[in-house]
Short mmCIF file of C-alpha atoms and ligand atoms in Angstrom, two decimals:
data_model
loop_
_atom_site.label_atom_id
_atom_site.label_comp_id
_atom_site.label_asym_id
_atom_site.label_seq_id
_atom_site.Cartn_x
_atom_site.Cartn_y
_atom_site.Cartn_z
CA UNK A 1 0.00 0.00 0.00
CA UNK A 2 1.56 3.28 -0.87
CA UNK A 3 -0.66 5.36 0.88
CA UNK A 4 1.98 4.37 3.96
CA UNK A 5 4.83 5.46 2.75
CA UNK A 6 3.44 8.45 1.27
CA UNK A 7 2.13 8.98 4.49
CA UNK A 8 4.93 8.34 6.22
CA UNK A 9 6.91 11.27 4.15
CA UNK A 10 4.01 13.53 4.72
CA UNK A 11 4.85 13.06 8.56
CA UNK A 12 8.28 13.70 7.35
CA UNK A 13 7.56 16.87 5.75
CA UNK A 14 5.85 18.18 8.45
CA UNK A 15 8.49 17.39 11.31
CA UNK A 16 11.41 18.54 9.09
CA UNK A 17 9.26 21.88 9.59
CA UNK A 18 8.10 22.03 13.43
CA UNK A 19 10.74 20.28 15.02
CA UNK A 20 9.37 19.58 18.34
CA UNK A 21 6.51 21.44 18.66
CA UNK A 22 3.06 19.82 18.71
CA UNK A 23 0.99 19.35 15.94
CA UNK A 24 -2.52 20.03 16.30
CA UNK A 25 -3.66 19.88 13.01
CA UNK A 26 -2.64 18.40 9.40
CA UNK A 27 -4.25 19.97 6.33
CA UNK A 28 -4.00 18.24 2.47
CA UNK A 29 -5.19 18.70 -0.81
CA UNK A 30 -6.12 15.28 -2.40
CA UNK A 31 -7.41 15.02 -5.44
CA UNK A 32 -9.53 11.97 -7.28
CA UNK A 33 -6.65 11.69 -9.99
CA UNK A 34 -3.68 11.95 -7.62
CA UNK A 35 -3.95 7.68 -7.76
CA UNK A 36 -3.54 8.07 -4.01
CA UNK A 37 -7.08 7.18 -1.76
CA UNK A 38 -7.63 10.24 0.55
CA UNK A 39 -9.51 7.46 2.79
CA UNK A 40 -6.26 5.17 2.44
CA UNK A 41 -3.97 7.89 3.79
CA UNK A 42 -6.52 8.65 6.92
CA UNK A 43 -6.18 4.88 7.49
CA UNK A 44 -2.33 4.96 7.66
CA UNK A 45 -1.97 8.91 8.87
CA UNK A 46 -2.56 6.97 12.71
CA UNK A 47 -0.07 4.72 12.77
CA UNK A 48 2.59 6.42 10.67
CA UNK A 49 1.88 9.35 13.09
CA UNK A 50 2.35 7.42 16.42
CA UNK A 51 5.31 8.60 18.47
CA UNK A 52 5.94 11.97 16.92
CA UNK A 53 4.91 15.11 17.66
CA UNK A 54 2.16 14.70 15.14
CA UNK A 55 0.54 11.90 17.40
CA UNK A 56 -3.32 12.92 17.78
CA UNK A 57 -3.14 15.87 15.60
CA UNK A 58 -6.50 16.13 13.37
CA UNK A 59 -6.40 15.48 9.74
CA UNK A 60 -8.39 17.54 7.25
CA UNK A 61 -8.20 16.61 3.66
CA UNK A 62 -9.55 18.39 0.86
CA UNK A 63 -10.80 16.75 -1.72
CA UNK A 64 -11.27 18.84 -5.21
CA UNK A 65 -13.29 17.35 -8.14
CA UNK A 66 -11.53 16.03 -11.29
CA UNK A 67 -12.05 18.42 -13.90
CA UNK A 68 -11.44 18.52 -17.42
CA UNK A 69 -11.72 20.72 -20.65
CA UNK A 70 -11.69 19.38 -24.01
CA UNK A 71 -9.64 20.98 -26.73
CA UNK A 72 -11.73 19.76 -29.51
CA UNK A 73 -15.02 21.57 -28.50
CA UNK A 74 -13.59 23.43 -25.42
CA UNK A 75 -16.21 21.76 -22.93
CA UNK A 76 -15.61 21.75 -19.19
CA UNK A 77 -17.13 18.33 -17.95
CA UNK A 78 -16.04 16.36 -14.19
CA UNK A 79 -13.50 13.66 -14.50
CA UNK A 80 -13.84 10.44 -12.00
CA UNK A 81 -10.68 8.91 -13.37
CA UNK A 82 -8.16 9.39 -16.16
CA UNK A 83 -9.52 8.16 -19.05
CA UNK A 84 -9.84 11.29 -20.33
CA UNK A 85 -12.76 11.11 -22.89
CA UNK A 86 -14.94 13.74 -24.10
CA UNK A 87 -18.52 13.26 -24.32
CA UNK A 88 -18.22 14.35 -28.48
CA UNK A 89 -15.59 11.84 -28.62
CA UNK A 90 -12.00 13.58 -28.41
CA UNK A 91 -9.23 12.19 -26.38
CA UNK A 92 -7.39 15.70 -26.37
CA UNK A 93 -8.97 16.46 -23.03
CA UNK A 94 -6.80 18.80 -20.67
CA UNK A 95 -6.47 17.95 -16.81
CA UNK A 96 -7.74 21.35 -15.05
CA UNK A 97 -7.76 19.82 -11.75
CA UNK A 98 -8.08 16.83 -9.85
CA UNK A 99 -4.18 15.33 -9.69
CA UNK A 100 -3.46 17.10 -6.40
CA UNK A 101 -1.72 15.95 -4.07
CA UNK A 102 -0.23 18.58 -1.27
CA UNK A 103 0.35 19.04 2.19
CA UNK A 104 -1.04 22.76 2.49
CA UNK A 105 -0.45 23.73 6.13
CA UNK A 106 -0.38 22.21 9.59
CA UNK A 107 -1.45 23.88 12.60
CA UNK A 108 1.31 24.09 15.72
CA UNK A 109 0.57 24.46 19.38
CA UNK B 1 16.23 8.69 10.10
CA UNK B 2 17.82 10.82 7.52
CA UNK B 3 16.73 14.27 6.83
CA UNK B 4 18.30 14.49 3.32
CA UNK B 5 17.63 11.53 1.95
CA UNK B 6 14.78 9.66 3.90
CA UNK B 7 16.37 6.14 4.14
CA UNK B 8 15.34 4.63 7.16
CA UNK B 9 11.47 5.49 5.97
CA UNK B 10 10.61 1.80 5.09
CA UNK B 11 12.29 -0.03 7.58
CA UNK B 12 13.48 -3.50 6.34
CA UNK B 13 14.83 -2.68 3.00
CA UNK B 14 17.77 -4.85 2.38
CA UNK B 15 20.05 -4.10 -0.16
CA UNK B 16 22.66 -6.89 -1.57
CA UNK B 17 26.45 -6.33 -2.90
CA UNK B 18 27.76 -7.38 -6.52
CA UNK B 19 28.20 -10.92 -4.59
CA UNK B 20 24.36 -11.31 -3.71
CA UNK B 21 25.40 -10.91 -0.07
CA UNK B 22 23.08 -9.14 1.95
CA UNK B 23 24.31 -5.79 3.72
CA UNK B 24 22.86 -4.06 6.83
CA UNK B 25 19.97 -2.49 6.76
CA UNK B 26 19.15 0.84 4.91
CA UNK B 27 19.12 3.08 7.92
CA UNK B 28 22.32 1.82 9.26
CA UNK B 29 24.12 2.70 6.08
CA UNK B 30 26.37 5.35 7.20
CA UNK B 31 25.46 8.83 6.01
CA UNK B 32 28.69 11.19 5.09
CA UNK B 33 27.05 14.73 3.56
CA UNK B 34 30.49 15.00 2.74
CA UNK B 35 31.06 15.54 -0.85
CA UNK B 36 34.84 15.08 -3.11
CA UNK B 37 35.98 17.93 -1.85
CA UNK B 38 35.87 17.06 1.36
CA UNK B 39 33.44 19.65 2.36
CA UNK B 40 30.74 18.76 4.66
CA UNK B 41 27.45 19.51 3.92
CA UNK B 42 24.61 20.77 6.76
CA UNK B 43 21.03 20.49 5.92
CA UNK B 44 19.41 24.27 6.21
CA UNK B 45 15.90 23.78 6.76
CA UNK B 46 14.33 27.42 6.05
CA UNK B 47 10.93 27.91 7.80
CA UNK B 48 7.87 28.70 7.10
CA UNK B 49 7.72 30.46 3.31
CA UNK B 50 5.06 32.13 5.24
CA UNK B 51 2.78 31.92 8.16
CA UNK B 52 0.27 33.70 9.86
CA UNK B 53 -1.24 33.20 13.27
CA UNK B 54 -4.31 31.91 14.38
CA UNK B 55 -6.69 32.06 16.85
CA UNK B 56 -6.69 30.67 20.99
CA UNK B 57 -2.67 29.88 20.91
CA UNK B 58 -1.70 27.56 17.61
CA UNK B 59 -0.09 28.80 14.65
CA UNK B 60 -0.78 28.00 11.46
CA UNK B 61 2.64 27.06 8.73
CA UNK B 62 2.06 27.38 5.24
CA UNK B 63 3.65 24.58 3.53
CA UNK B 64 1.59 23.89 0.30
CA UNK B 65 4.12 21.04 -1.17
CA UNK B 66 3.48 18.08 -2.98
CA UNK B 67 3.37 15.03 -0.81
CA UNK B 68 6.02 13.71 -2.98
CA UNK B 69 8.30 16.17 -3.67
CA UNK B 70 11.31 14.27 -1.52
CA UNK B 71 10.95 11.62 -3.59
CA UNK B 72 11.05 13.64 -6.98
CA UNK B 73 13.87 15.98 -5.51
CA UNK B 74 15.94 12.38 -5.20
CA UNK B 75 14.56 11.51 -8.59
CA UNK B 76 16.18 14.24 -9.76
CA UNK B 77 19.36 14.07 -8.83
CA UNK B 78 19.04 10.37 -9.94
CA UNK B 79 18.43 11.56 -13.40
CA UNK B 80 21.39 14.15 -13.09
CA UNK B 81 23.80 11.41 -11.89
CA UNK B 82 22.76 9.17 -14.50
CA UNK B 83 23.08 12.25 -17.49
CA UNK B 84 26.49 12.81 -16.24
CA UNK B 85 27.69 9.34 -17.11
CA UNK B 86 25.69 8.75 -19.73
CA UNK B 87 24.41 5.84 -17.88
CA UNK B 88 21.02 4.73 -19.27
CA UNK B 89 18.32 3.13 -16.50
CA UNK B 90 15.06 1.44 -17.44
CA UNK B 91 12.76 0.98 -14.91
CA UNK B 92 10.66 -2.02 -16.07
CA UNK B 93 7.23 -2.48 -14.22
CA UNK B 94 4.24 -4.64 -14.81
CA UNK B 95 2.27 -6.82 -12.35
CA UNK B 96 4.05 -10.24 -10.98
CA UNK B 97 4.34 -13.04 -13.24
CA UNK B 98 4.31 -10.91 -16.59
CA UNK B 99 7.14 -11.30 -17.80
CA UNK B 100 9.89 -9.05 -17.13
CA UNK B 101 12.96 -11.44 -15.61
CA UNK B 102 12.52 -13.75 -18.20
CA UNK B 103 12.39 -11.18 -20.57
CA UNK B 104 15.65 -9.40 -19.24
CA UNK B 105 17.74 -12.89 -18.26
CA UNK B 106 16.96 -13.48 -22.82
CA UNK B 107 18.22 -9.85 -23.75
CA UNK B 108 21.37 -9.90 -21.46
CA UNK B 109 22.19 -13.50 -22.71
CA UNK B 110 21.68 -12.80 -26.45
CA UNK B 111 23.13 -9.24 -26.46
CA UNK B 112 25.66 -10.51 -24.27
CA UNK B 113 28.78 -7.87 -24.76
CA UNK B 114 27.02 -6.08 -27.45
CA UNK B 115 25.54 -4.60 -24.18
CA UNK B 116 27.04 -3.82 -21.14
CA UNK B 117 24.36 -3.82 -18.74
CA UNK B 118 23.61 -4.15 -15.16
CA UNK B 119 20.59 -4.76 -13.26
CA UNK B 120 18.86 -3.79 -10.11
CA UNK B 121 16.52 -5.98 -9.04
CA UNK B 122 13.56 -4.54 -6.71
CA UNK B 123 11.55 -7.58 -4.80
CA UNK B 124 9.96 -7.83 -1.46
CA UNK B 125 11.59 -10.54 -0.06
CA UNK B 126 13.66 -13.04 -1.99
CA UNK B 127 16.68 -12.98 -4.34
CA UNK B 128 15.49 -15.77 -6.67
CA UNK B 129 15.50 -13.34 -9.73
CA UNK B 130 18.67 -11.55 -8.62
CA UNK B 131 19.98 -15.51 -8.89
CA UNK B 132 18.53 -15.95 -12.59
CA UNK B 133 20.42 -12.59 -13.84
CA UNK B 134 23.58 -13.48 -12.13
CA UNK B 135 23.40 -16.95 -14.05
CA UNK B 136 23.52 -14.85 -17.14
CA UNK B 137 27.12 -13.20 -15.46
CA UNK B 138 26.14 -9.84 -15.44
CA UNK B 139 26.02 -7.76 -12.40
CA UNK B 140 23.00 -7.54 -10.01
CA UNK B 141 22.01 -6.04 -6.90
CA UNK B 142 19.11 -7.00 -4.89
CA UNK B 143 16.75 -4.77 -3.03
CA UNK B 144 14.51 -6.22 -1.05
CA UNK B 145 11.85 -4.02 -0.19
CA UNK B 146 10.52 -6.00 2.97
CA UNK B 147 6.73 -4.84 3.13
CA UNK B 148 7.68 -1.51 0.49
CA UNK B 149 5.53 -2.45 -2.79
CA UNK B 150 7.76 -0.20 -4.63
CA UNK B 151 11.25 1.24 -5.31
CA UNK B 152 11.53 4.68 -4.22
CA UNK B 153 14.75 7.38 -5.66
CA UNK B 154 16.42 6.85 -2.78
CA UNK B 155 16.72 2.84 -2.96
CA UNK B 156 17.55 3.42 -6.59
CA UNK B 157 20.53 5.80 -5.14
CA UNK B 158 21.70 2.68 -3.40
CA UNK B 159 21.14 0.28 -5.32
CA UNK B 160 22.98 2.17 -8.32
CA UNK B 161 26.27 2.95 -5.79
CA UNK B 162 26.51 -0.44 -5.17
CA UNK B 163 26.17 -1.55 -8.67
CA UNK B 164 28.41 1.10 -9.50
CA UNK B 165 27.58 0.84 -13.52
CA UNK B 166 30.61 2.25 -15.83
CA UNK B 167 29.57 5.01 -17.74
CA UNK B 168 28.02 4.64 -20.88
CA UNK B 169 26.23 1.48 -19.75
CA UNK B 170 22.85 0.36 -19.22
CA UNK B 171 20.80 -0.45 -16.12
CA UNK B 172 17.70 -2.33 -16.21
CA UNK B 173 15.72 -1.72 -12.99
CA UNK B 174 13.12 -4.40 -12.19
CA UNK B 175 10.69 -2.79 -10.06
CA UNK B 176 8.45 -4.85 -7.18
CA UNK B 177 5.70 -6.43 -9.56
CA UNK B 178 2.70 -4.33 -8.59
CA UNK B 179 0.93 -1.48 -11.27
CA UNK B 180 -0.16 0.60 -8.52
CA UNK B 181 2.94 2.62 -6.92
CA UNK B 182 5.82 2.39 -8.85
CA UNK B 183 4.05 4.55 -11.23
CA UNK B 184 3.72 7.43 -8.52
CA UNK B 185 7.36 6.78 -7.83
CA UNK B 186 9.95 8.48 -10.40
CA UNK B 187 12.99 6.88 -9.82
CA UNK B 188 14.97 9.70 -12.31
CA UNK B 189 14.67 6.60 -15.07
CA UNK B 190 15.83 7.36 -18.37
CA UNK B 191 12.65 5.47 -19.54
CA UNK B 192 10.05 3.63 -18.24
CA UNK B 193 8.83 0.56 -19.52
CA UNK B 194 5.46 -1.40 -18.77
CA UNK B 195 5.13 -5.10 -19.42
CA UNK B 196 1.66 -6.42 -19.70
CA UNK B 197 1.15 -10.31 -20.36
CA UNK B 198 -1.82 -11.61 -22.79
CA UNK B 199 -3.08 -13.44 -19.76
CA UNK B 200 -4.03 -10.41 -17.98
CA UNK B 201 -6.52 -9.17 -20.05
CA UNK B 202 -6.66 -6.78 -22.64
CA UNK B 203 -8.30 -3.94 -20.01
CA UNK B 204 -4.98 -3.75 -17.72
CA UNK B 205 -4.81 -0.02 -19.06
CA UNK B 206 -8.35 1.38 -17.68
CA UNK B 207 -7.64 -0.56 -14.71
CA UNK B 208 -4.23 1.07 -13.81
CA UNK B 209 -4.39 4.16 -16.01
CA UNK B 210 -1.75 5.69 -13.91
CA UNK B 211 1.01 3.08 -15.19
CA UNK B 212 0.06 3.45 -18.61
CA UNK B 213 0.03 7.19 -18.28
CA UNK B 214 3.64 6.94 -17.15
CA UNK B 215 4.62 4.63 -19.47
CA UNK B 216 7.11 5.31 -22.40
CA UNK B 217 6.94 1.86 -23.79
CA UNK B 218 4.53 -0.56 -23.33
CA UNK B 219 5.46 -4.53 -24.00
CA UNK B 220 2.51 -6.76 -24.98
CA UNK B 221 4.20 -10.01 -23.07
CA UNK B 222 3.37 -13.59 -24.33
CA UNK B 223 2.57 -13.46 -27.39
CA UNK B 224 2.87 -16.83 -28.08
CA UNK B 225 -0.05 -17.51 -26.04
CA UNK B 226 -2.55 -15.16 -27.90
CA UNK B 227 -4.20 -18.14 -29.75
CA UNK B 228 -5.47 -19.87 -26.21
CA UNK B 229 -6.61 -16.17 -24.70
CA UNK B 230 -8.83 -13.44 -25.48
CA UNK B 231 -6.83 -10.81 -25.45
CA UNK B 232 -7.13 -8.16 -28.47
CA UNK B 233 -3.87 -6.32 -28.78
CA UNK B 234 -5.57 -3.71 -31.12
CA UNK B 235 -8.24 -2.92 -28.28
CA UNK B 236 -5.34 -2.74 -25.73
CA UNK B 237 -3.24 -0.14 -28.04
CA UNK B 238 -6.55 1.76 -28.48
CA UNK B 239 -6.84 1.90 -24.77
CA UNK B 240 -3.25 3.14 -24.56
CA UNK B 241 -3.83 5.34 -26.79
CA UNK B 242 -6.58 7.07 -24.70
CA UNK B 243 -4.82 7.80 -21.51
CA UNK B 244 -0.84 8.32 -23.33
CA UNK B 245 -0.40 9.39 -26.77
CA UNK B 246 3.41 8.96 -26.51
CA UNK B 247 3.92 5.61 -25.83
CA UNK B 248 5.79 3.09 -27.78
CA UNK B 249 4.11 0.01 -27.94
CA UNK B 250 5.92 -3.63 -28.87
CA UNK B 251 4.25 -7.38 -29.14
CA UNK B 252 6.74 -10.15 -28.21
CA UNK B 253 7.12 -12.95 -26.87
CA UNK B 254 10.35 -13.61 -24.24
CA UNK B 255 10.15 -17.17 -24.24
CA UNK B 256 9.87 -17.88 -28.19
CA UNK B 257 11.91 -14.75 -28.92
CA UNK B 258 9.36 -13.08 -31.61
CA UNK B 259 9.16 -9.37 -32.04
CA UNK B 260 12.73 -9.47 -29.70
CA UNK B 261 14.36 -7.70 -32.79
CA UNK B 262 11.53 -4.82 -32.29
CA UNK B 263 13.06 -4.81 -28.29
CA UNK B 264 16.67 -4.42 -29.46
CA UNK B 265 15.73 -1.93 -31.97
CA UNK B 266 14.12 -0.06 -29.05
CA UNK B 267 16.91 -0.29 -26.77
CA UNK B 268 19.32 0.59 -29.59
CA UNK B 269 17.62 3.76 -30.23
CA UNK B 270 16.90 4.60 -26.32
CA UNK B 271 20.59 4.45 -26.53
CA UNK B 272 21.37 7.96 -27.89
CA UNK B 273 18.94 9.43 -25.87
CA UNK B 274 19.88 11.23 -22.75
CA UNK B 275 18.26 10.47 -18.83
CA UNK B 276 15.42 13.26 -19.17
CA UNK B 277 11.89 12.88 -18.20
CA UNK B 278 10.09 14.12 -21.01
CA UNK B 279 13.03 15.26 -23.44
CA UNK B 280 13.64 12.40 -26.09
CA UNK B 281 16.12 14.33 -28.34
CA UNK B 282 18.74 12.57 -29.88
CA UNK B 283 22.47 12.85 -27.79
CA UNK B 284 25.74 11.89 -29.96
CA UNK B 285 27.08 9.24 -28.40
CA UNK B 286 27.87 6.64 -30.52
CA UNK B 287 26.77 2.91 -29.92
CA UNK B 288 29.26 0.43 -30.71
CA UNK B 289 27.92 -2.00 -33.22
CA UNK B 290 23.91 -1.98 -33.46
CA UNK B 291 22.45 -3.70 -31.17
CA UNK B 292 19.90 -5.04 -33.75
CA UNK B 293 22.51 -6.87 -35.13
CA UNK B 294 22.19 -9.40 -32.66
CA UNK B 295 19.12 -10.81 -33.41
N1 GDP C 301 4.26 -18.55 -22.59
C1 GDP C 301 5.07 -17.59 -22.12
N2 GDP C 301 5.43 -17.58 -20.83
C2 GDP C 301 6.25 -16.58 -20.40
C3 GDP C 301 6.72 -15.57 -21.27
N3 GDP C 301 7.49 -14.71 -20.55
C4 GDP C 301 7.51 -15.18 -19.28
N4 GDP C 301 6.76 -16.30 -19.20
C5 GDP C 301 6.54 -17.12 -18.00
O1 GDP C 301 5.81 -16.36 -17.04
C6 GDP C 301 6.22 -16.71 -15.72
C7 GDP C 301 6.62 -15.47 -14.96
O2 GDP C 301 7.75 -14.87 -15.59
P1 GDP C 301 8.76 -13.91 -14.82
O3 GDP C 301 9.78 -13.48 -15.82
O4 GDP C 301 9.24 -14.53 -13.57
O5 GDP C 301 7.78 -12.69 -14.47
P2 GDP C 301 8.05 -11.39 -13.55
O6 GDP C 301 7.36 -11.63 -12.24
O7 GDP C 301 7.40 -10.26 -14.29
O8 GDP C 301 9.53 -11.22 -13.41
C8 GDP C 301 7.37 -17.71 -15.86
O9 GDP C 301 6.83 -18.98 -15.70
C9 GDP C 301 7.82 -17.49 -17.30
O10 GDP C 301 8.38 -18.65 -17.87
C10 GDP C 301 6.31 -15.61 -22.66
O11 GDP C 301 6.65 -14.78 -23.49
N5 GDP C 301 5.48 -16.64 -23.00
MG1 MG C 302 10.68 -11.06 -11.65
ZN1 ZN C 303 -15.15 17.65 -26.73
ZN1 ZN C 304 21.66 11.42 4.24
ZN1 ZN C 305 19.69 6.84 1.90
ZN1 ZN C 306 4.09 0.85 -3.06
#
């Protein structure tokens, strides 16, 4: 699962930047095209968490909707996954938003 | 654990000398930030980029970074160590069972010194396919991954400086088999290439788009077996096709050895191209005798 190990470098990120101080909060940007399960990370964030500094802190993760616009016919439409397909049939669909994945802030005691 | 390069993450990584022999762990491997020089490095960690306060005693740090930017920074200088020595690496992916020892133990045994290549050989636990390259005499190192489903940059730093590959050579990388992570996971490859048997079903690109996505050539493994299978290699390219226009795509087989010439033709011409993500123009350094030749 690599939700752990990404998790496990988020944790990283964050200590390399607080040091010692507690952590009382964790905020991310996930998105739906990222290929990493926002639900799969708050499964691991617990145990790769444990021991730090980071140990209880709350995690909030946003979640944006894939979107996409289509070259061909310039149509904005939601994408669920990357098969990026335009309802009028062209394949030259541009990712607008949906393959983030960020740690955007933490909140420190 | 390391603050620079993050070994010590995945505890239980193994990596193996040139002999096969195991060595200590990952995070014991001593650390010197000390570069030719002889100048010592520190690690500057700048704080917050910027950070406001909030309310009832906690502060708030703005960090807004990708989640995987260690790994890519790593990847990086992967890529840049690689350029330098015009050392080639392949990462080869594809799920277990596809094909992709069998297919590298055939080209390092009928290349033979027409290539001088090395491999690295990512697996969770054993060193049985570290023991089939070896048989061919080239050089291998094993990393075993312990419960890691992937090979990160920074086991691919290892790996390559205890391989130690002689520049101008080539590195094939077999990652863990698994079409999930390794795609999230740029290793600074020169290339990457995904293996997909005829027994998996000709759907293995909508199910792991992210793979194919990454993929800059995709091997349609087994071929010898498409008369027993349903598996429509047109309707896989077309799927391809929809999630990566870029990708090179070859049918072969690794245990008959047709459409191997197609392989060595790709490898020949990966040859002269330099260790950049995206960048595929043409580099002048010459390959000695074609490697197409061989077949
Ligand atoms: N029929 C057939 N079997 C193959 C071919 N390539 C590999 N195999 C078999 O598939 C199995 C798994 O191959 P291996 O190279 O270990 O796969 P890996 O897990 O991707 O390294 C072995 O039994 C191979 O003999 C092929 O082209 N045709
Ligand atoms: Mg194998
Ligand atoms: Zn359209
Ligand atoms: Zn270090
Ligand atoms: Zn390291
Ligand atoms: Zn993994």
């Amino acid at each position: 699962m690599h939700e752990l190990s990404i998790t496990q470098s988020l944790v990283d990120a964050v200590l390399n930047r607080t040091g010692e101080r507690t952590v009382t909060a964790v905020n991310l940007r996930i998105g739906p095209l990222s290929g990493v399960l926002a639900d799969a990370v708050r499964f691991c964030f617990d145990v790769a968490a444990a021991g730090t500094p980071l140990a209880g802190a709350r995690l909030q993760i946003d979640e944006p909707r894939g979107r996409g616009r289509c070259r061909s016919c310039q149509d904005e439409f939601n994408l669920s996954d990357l098969i990026l397909l335009c309802p009028c049939g062209s394949a030259d669909v541009e990712v607008l938003s949906g393959r983030e994945l960020m740690l955007m802030s933490v909140e420190v005691a | 654990m390391c603050t620079t390069c993050g070994c010590g993450d995945e505890a239980g990584t193994r990596i193996s000398n040139l002999a096969g022999e195991l060595q200590t762990p990952r995070q014991g491997h001593p650390h010197s930030h000390t570069d030719e020089h002889g100048r010592t490095y520190t690690h500057e960690h700048g704080h917050a980029d910027g950070h406001h306060h909030a309310a009832a005693g906690t502060e708030t740090i703005v960090l807004e970074q990708n989640l995987l930017a260690k790994n890519d920074l790593l990847a990086a200088t992967n890529r840049g160590w690689l350029a330098g020595r015009g050392v080639r690496a392949f990462n080869v992916m594809s799920s277990p069972g596809a094909g992709k020892t069998t297919l590298l133990v055939r080209t390092l045994t009928e290349l033979g010194g027409r290539l001088d290549a090395g491999v690295i050989e990512g697996d969770q636990e054993t060193s049985l396919d570290a023991d089939r390259i070896r048989a061919t005499g080239r050089p291998v190192i094993q990393i075993n991954t312990g419960a890691g489903c992937h090979l990160d940059a920074d086991m691919l730093r290892h790996g390559l400086d205890a391989l130690a590959p002689e520049p101008g050579s080539t590195v094939f990388i077999e990652n863990v088999g698994n079409l999930v992570c390794p795609a999230l996971f740029d290793l600074g490859e020169t290339a990457k290439v995904v293996i997909v048997s005829v027994t998996e079903g000709d759907d293995k690109p909508q199910k792991y788009p992210h793979m194919f996505m990454a993929a800059d050539l995709v091997i349609v493994n087994k071929s010898d077996l498409l008369p027993y299978v349903d598996f429509d290699v047109d309707a896989c390219l077309r799927r391809i096709r929809q999630i990566n226009s870029r990708a090179e795509f070859l049918t072969l087989s690794a245990t008959t050895g047709e459409g191997l010439a197609a392989w060595y033709g790709w490898l020949d011409g990966a040859a002269s191209q330099p260790a950049a993500p995206t960048s595929r123009t043409a580099r002048s350094v010459p390959l000695t005798g074609s490697l197409t030749e061989a077949h």
